Amino acid sequence: MFRSEGEQAAVGRATHGTGPALFRERFLQGESVERGVRLSILDSWQRCRTLGLSPDRSDLPFRDDFEADGRIVRAAAPVLDRLESLFSGSKINISVADANGTVLLRRFGEASMAHDLPAIQRVPGFVFAERVAGTNGIGLALAERRLIRVYGAEHFAERAQANACVALPVRDPLSGGIEGVLCFGYPRGFETPALSGVIRKAARAMERRLLGQSSARERALLRAYLATEADTEVDAADGREGSAPHLRLRPGDRALLMEKATELISRAQRAAVDVSLPDGRRVTLVSRPMRSASGVEGVAIEAVLPGSTPGERLASREPLVVPGRGDERLPDLPVGFPVEPAVVAAVSRLDRLSLTPPVGHTPNGHGGAAEDDATVDGAGGERATVNGAGAEGAVGAGTAAVSVTGAAAAGITADGVAGVGADGVGVAGVTADGLGAAANGSPEPPPSARGLVLVGEPQVGAYALAARRRLELLSEASARIGTTLDVRRTAEELAETAVPRLADYVTVDLPDAVLRGEESTDPVGDLRRTVIHGLRDDLPFTPVGRRTDFGPTAPQRRALTGGQAVLEPDLASAAGWLAQDPEHTGTLLTQVHSLIAVPLVARGVVLGVVSFYRAQEPAPFGDDDRSLAQELATRAALSIDNARRYTHERAMVLALQRRLLPHGLPHQETVEVAHRYLPAEADVGGDWYDVIPLSGARIGLLVGDVVGHGMLSAATMGRLRTAARSFAELDLPPDEVLVHLDNLVGRLDREAPEGEGEGVGIIGATCLYAVYDPTSQRCVMARAGHPPPALVHPDGGVTYPDLPAGPPLGLGGLPFDAVEIDLPEDSQLVLYTDGLIEDRHRDVDLVLDQLRGALAHHPERTPEDTCQAILDAVAPAHPCDDIALLVARTHALDPGRIATWELPADPARVGEVRAAAIRQLTDWGLDEAAFAAELILSELVTNAIRHGTGPVRVRLLHDRSLICEVADSSNTAPHLRRAASTDEGGRGLFLVAQLSRTWGTRYLPEGKVIWAECGLDGV
């Protein structure tokens, strides 16, 4: 057995079918192996399977563009040279990869390995990240972020079954981030746990070399602080050391302390600040101004842990003490374990051989490590030399950092160095007392009563603090600007983001064309004040909505014409700004003193100008502020342009939608109709409605909704509405109309051009069609996946007819059921689309109850009033979908205006019917229409008797026109044709067509009706 980071697993040859090989075999077969495999390996296997990796895949990605001279390469190369010498004669394969798993360096214990191994094991550039290479040392060390062993069949790939490896992440001691991975590979039979100690020491050497890059000013400040701390001895008997409560900090807690410490450095004065952590604990940060021997002035920030007051801790001047780790003792090799002799020899030599270059002379003549080198020896109090500084510390890029392994020197370990810079500008942290992550990922040392957090210069700290705040503002702007696709609202978000963190007042001026969604032809002369936002509302800016005319020398005009931000740090001396409106600008000068004007330009389109003003109290704008304002305006301009483009497209779709909807509904005496159409706020959909006059004084009411939004939905809606009207005018029943529409939608799907509907999905629609007959006061309706209509009875009661839902249009092959209901006179039928009732913030049943309440007990309301009441009470404030609403109030046709006769199929009876019809027309006062009606009835009745089957029914309807209907029991319909001069017949329907406005055939469940409509004046 061997143990890796506390995980125990069996060691056996993969070919024996035991240990890792057996468990891997079971895992690949889908069996449970949770108790037989180390947790880290099992997790990795499961990730590999989730990624779809194949164990027998042998190829790996190769990159030839890796950085061959990066930081990790410069830090690792000398260490790898020493390791190559150390393991000379062994079958050790040493590699260093970057944080992405790309191998950058290779070294071999035997030179012949460079030729004998496959390319992926000897050539830099191959990627060993777990997502592409499966379970392996480099990939798993990056995934687990700690020391990892992978043995034999624990590798996911078949090609690595005969190998073993140990790998450890190499971290940047300043940021704590992983810079790369050091990995030792070797044959499976040469495994030794002692390699853990070797790889840890080698990784530390690389980390110290990464750390050994700092400026002289930083080293001077650090030496001053360490010298001050070293002057004070610790009385171990007083009980203070280690008496503070143990403080474990999460990364968020550390970041909070670093931010507060940076602020204290920028103030350059002695202070103490209590910092509340998110979990309720408190840490006191104490700032101590100091000066180095060379005259560099700085500030040290220390964290005082709970247990005493800041004053007591500061007065005690308790030194910074953190127990050192020292070098890890190399483990003994197990008895009988097969180990390569060269490896044993190398491990035995490790304690006598430093992994860093030998100590030389610094350029200033003092003894120490050569430039860019760091020598840190042991835990017994030996000296530590970093960058030739000759002090007990090591400093990195930024303000200051500490890295000393000697516990007696200043008590700061190399492994305890980590921290977070202030936006990467001039500040670095020192991890002590548990306030930072260990450089090599090992557990943090226990905290002491006080720990160093930051050492830095006030000016650098101020710059770092300002840089962080600028980055925070830009990050906030990315989240706050552009949350909607409204041009005005996006401009307001820009102003709200900038006040007060950048400016005290912000104005935004946009051309009218941009507000409409178009490109402005004159972005300088067509500006209108769109936004004013600031700390107060009483400043004399040009009011919102008024046109703004900037003079030729005004900063805004210069920004628009030049395309760059214009800075006026002192408006009192800005002649161009004062000259444009002396009276107005003179009044404004009493409130503001500094201006940055930035053009809003996106994708080459000038969208307007934004003006940032600063009031009297703060400092004037500077170049950094101008850069920040330019960046803010650039980001906002992209969002404004997106909103402008969306506004333009939405206006086009809305115009198309309105164009395709009915412009005016036909006036009907038997039905009063009102309608509404409300487009969605976000996008226009494909809702429609229609009112269709039908034969026999009937009225067709149609409401539909095409799935989706945008131009495609609007165009599809137009096609469906036209088709639905055509099917309805053929006098087809509602269920048959839906069948034809269903076939049409399916055909549109099949005929869609390749790629046109990508991301849109299959065309779909819902529809409700109702036909009202005023002669019988009956209504036949059917729906295809559409919400049910609401029926307001004459007594004020509201019901939802039990109407089968039916499938949405486009599914095909499913029937639609029609239902016939009574619709007494003065009833109101309310048809609507789902945008009225369906909303993700509301329950549909509750909305239907609201609709019932809005309609109940108001039968006397006109359809127009009913529409408005519904929208006021039920429609969402911000509709996410279009709303189409159609309200029809029914009236019955006066029975006195209906005349009917029924006669047998006897030609001798035609004259009787004709005479009876003439008498009825005379009674109605329609003498002028009598001649045409007499001829029409004569032809239609004769055709019914001759070609149809009896009995024959004749009906006259006196509505807005005169309607003549003749019904028989035959389903055979006559056809209009042009009779030849020699034909004896065939001219009857021709005469009917000439004497009537329109005519047609309506089929019944049994038989048909041939009808003709003529004007009341006989024309």
CSV table of N, CA, C and O in Angstrom, one decimal, residues 55 88 180 184 274 306 316 405 448 733 763 779 805 935:
chain,number,residue,atom,x,y,z
A,55,PRO,N,-10.7,5.9,-23.1
A,55,PRO,CA,-9.4,5.5,-22.5
A,55,PRO,C,-8.4,5.1,-23.6
A,55,PRO,O,-7.2,5.2,-23.3
A,88,SER,N,20.5,12.1,-12.4
A,88,SER,CA,21.3,11.6,-13.5
A,88,SER,C,21.4,10.1,-13.4
A,88,SER,O,21.7,9.5,-12.3
A,180,GLY,N,2.0,27.2,-12.6
A,180,GLY,CA,2.3,26.0,-13.4
A,180,GLY,C,2.3,24.8,-12.6
A,180,GLY,O,1.8,24.8,-11.4
A,184,PHE,N,7.0,14.8,-11.9
A,184,PHE,CA,8.0,13.7,-12.0
A,184,PHE,C,7.3,12.5,-12.6
A,184,PHE,O,6.3,12.0,-11.9
A,274,ASP,N,-11.6,49.0,12.6
A,274,ASP,CA,-12.2,47.7,12.9
A,274,ASP,C,-12.9,47.3,11.6
A,274,ASP,O,-13.7,48.0,11.0
A,306,PRO,N,-8.7,39.3,17.3
A,306,PRO,CA,-9.5,39.5,18.6
A,306,PRO,C,-8.8,38.9,19.8
A,306,PRO,O,-8.0,38.0,19.7
A,316,SER,N,2.4,47.3,22.9
A,316,SER,CA,3.3,46.1,23.2
A,316,SER,C,4.3,45.9,22.2
A,316,SER,O,5.4,45.3,22.4
A,405,THR,N,12.2,31.7,5.4
A,405,THR,CA,11.9,30.5,6.0
A,405,THR,C,12.4,30.4,7.4
A,405,THR,O,11.9,29.6,8.2
A,448,SER,N,-1.1,34.2,14.9
A,448,SER,CA,-0.6,34.9,16.1
A,448,SER,C,-1.4,36.1,16.4
A,448,SER,O,-2.4,36.4,15.8
A,733,PRO,N,-67.5,25.6,-42.2
A,733,PRO,CA,-67.7,25.6,-40.7
A,733,PRO,C,-66.4,25.9,-40.0
A,733,PRO,O,-65.3,25.7,-40.5
A,763,ILE,N,-42.8,26.7,-37.0
A,763,ILE,CA,-43.8,27.7,-36.9
A,763,ILE,C,-45.0,27.0,-36.2
A,763,ILE,O,-45.4,25.9,-36.5
A,779,CYS,N,-74.4,30.6,-32.0
A,779,CYS,CA,-73.0,30.8,-32.3
A,779,CYS,C,-72.3,29.5,-32.4
A,779,CYS,O,-72.3,28.7,-31.4
A,805,ALA,N,-60.3,22.4,-26.4
A,805,ALA,CA,-59.2,23.2,-26.7
A,805,ALA,C,-58.6,23.0,-28.1
A,805,ALA,O,-58.3,23.9,-28.8
A,935,LEU,N,-86.1,38.0,-60.7
A,935,LEU,CA,-85.3,37.2,-61.6
A,935,LEU,C,-84.4,36.2,-60.9
A,935,LEU,O,-84.2,35.1,-61.3
